[in-house]
Short mmCIF file of C-alpha atoms and ligand atoms in Angstrom, two decimals:
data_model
loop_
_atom_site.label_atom_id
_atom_site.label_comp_id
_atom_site.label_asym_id
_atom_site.label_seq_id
_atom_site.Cartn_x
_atom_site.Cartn_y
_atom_site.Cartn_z
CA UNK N 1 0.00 0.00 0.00
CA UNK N 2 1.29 3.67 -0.84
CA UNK N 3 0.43 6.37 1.61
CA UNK N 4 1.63 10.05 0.59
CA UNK N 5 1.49 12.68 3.43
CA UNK N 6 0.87 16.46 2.70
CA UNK N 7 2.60 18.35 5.53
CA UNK N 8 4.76 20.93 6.22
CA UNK N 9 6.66 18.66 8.65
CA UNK N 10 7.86 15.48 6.66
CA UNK N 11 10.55 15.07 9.21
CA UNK N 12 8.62 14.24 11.86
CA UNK N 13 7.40 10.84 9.78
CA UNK N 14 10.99 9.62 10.81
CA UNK N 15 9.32 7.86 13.91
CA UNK N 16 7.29 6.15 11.56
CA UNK N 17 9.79 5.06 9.10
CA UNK N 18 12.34 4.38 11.63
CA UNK N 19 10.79 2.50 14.11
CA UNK N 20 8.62 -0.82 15.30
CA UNK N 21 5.98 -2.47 12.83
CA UNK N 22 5.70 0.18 10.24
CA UNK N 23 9.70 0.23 9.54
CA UNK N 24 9.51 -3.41 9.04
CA UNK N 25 6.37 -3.04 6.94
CA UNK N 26 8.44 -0.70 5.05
CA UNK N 27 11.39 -3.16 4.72
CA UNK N 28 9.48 -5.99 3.52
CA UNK N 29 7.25 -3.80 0.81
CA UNK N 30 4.10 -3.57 2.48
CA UNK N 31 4.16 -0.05 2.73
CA UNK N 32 5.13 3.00 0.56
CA UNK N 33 4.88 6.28 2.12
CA UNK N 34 5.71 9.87 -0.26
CA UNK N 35 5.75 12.81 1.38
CA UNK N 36 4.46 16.79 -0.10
CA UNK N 37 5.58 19.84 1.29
CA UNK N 38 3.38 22.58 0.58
CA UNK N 39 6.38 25.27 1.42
CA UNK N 40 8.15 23.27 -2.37
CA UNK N 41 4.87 24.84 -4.39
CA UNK N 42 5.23 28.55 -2.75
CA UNK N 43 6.06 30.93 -5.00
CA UNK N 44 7.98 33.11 -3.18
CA UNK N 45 11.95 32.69 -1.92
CA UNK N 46 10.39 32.41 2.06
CA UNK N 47 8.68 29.54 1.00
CA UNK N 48 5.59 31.38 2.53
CA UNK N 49 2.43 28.87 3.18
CA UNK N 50 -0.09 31.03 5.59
CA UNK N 51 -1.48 34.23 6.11
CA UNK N 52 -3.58 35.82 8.12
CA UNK N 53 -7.14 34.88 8.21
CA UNK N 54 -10.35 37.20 6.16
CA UNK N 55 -12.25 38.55 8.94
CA UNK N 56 -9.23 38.85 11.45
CA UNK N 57 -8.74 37.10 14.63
CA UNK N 58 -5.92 35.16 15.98
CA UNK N 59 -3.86 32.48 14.07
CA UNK N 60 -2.84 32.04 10.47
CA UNK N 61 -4.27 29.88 8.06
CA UNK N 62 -2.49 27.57 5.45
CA UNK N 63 -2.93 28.98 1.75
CA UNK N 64 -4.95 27.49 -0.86
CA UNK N 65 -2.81 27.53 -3.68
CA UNK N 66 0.27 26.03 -2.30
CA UNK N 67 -1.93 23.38 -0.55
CA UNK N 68 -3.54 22.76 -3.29
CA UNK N 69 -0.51 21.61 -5.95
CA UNK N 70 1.17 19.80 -3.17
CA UNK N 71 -2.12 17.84 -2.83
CA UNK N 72 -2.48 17.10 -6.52
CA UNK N 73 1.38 16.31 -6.92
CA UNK N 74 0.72 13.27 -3.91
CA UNK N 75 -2.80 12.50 -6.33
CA UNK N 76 -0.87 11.53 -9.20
CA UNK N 77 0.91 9.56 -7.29
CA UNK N 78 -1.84 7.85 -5.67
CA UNK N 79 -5.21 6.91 -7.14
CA UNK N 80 -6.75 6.90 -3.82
CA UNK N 81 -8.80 8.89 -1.55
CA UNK N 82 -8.04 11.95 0.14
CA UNK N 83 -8.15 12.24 3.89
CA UNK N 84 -7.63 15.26 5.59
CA UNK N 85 -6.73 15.22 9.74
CA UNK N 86 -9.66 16.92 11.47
CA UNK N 87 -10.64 17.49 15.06
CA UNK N 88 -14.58 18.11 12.81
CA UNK N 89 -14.21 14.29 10.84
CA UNK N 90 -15.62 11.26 12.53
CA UNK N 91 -13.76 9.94 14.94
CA UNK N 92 -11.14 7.31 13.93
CA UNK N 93 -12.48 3.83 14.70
CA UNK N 94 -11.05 0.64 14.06
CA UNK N 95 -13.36 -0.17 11.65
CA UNK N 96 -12.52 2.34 9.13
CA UNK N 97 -8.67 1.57 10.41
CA UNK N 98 -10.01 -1.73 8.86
CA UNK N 99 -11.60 -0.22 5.46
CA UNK N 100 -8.54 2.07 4.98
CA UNK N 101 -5.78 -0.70 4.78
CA UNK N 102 -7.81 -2.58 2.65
CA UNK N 103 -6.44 -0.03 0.10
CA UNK N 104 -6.44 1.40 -2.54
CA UNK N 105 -3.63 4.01 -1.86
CA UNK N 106 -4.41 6.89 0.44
CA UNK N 107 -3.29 10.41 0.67
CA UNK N 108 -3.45 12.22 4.14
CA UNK N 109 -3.34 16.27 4.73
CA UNK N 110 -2.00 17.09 7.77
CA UNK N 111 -3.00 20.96 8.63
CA UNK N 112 -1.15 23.75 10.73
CA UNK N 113 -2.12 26.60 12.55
CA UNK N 114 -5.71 27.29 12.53
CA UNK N 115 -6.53 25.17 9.62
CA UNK N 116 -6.74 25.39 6.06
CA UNK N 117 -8.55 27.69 3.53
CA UNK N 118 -11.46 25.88 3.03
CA UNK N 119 -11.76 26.17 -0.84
CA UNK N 120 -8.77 23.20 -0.37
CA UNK N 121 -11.54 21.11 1.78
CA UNK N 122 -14.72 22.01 -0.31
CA UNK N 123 -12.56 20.90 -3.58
CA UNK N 124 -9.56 17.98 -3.00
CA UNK N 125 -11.03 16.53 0.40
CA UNK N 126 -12.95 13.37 0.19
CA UNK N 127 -13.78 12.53 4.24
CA UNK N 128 -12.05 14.28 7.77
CA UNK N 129 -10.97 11.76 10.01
CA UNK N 130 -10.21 13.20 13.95
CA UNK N 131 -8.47 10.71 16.51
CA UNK N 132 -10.71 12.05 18.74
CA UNK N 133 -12.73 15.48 20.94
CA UNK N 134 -9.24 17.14 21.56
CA UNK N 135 -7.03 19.51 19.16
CA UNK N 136 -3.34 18.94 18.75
CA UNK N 137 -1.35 21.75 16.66
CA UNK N 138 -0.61 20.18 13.39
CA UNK N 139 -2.26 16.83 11.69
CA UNK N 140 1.28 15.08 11.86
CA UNK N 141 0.66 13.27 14.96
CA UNK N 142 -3.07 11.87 13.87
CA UNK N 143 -1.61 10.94 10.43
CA UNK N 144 1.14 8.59 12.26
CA UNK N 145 -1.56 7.71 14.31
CA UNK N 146 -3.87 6.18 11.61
CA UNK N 147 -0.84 5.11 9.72
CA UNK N 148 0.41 2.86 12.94
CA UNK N 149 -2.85 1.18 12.93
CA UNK N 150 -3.53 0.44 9.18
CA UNK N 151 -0.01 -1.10 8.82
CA UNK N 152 -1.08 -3.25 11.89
CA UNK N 153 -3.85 -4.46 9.77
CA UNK N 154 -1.91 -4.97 6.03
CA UNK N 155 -1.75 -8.36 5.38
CA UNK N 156 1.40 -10.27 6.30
CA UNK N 157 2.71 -7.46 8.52
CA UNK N 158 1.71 -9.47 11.98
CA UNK N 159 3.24 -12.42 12.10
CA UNK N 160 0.35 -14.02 13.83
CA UNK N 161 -3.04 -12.85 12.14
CA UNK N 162 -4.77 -14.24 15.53
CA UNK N 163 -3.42 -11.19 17.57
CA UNK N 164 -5.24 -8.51 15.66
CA UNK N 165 -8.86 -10.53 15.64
CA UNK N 166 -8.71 -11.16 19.05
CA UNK N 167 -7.20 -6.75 20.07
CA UNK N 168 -9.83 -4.44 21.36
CA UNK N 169 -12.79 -3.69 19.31
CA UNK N 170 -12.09 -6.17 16.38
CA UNK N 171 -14.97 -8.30 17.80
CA UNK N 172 -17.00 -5.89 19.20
CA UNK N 173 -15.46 -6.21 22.58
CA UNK N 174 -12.21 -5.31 24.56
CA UNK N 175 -8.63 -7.51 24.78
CA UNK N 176 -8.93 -9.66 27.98
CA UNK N 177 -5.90 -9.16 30.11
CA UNK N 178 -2.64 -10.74 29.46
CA UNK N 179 0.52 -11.88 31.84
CA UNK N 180 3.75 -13.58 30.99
CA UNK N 181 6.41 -15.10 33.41
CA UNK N 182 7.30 -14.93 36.71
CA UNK N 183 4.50 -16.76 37.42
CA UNK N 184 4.52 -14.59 40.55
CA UNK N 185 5.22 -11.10 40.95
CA UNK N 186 5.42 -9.40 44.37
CA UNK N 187 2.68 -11.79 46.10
CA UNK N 188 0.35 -11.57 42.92
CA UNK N 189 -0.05 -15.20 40.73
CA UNK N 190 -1.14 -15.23 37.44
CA UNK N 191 -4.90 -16.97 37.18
CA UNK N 192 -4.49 -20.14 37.71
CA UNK N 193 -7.12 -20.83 34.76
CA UNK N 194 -4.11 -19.68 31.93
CA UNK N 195 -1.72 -22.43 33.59
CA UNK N 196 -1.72 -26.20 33.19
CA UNK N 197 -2.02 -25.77 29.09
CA UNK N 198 -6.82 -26.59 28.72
CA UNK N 199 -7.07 -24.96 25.62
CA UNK N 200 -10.87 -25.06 26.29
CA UNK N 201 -10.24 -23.47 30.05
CA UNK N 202 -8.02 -20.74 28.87
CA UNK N 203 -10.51 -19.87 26.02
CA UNK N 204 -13.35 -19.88 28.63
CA UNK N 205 -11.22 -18.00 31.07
CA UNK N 206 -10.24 -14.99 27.84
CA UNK N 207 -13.88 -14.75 26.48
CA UNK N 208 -15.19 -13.91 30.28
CA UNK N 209 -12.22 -11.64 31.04
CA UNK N 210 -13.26 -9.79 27.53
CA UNK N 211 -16.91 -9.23 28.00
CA UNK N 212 -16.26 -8.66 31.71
CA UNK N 213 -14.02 -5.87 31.33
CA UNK N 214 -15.66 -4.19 28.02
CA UNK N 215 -18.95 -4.20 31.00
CA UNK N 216 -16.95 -2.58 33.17
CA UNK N 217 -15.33 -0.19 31.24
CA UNK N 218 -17.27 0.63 27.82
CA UNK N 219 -20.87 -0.47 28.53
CA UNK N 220 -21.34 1.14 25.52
CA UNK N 221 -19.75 -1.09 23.56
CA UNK N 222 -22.42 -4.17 24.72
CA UNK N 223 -25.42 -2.42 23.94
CA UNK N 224 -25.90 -3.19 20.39
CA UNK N 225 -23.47 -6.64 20.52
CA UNK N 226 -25.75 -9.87 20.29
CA UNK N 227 -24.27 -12.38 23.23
CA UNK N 228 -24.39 -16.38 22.31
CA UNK N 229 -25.49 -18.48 24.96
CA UNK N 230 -21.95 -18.86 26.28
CA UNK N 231 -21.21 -15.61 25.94
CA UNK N 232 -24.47 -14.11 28.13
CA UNK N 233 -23.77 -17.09 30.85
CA UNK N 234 -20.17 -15.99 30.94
CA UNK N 235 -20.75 -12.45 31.57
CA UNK N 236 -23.36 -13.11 34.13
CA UNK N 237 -20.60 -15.70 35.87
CA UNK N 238 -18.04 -12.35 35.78
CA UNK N 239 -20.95 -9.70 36.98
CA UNK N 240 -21.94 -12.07 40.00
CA UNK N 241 -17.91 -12.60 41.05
CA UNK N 242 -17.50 -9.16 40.96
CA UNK N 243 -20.34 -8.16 42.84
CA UNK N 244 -18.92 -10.68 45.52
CA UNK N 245 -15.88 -9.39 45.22
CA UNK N 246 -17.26 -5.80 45.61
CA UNK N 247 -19.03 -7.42 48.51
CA UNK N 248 -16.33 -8.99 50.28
CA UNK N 249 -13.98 -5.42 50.15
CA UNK N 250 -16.65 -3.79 51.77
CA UNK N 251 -16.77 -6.11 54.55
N1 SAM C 301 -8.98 25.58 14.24
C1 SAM C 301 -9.17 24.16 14.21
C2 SAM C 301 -10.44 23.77 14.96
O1 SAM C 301 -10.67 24.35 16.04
O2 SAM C 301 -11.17 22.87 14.50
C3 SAM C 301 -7.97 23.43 14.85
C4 SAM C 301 -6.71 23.57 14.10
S1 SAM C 301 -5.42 22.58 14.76
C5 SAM C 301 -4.61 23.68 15.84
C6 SAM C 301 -4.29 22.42 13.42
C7 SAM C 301 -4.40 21.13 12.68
O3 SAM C 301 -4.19 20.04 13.55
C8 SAM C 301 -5.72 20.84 12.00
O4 SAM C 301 -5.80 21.49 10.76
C9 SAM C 301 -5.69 19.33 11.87
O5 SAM C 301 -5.02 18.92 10.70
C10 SAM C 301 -4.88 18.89 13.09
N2 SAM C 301 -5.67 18.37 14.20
C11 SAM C 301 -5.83 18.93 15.43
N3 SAM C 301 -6.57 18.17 16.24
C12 SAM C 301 -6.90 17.06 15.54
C13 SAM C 301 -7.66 15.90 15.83
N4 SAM C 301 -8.26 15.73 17.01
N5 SAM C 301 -7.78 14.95 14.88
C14 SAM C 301 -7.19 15.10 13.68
N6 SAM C 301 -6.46 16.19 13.33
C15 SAM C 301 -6.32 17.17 14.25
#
């Protein structure tokens, strides 16, 4: 997959190309990134890219017309869509994480200052994507943020497929917790359900632990999600153990 970035920061992708999953994603030719600075299509020697908003007020605003060739140079590069970084898109979930590595290509606009003329929105944008009801300064760091998860989900980049299908949200509900040796750790054992190698016990143990704590934690999340048999008798085992629990501390 080929990802081209509009920003005015390119350097800051290093993290991305340097590091963890998406450098090795990189390496092995799952992933192509291209990167557009808008400051290479000013016309003037101070490579000049804002000005000062119509209408006054504070900030500066990224200009349309060096926005805009940097944007179409990435398009013909890239026959797909165009995304720009927005705290106003819908918020990144990882469904659409899903939907955008299944390709094609992508090119992302990462915006400075107060934004940019919206002329560039109204005519190159296809969809605004926000990581969520907060505003950083530039769309650099929600660009690396959407780029980390699609390469998570391009084929062959896991080594084990299993781990993404069973992460938060993939099936509707959150990762159950995980542990690793010392089997103890300052007085506190791992369950003793995950030792002693029943695949059937540990799965058991891993489904309750995931619908348990997406109930505890996003409720939300349940509402809509239709519960098999096991699945409902499992979360009621986890709701009646914690109330005990609950209970018992209180004592
Ligand atoms: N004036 C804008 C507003 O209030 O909606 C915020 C501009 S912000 C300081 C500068 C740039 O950061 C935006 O153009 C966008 O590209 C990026 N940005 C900030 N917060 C974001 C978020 N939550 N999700 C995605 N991009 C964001």
């Amino acid at each position: 997959m080929r990802i081209d970035v509009v920003t005015i920061f390119p350097q800051m992708f290093q993290a991305v190309e340097n590091c963890g999953m998406s450098r090795v994603a990189i390496e092995k030719g799952h992933l192509e990134l291209g990167f557009w600075d808008p400051r290479d299509y000013a016309e003037d020697s101070y490579r000049r890219i804002d000005d000062r908003p119509y209408g006054g007020g504070p900030g500066m605003v990224m200009q349309a017309p060096q926005v805009t060739r940097a944007l179409r140079a990435a398009k013909s590069q890239a026959s797909g869509k165009v995304v720009y970084l927005s705290p106003q898109g819908r918020t990144l979930t990882q469904e659409r994480v899903r939907e955008f590595a299944g390709g094609p290509n992508l090119v992302l606009l990462a915006g400075r200052y107060e934004g940019i003329d919206q002329r560039v929105l109204d005519a190159e944008v296809d969809e605004e994507i926000s990581i969520g009801d907060y505003v950083v300064a530039g769309g650099e760091l929600p660009a690396m943020v959407l780029i980390e998860a699609m390469v998570r989900c391009l084929p062959g980049v896991l080594g084990n497929h299993e781990s993404i299908d069973a992460e938060s949200f993939s099936n509707g509900l959150l990762d159950w917790p995980h542990y690793t040796r010392p089997e103890e750790f300052e007085d506190r054992s791992v369950p003793s359900e995950l030792l002693g190698g029943d695949h059937d016990k540990i799965r058991r143990w891993r489904l309750k632990q995931a619908l348990g704590q997406t109930w505890l934690r996003r409720p939300d999340l349940l509402k809509d999600k239709h519960l098999s048999d096991e699945e409902a008798s499992l979360l009621r085992e986890f709701k009646i153990q914690t109330l005990e629990q609950g209970q018992e501390s209180s004592q």
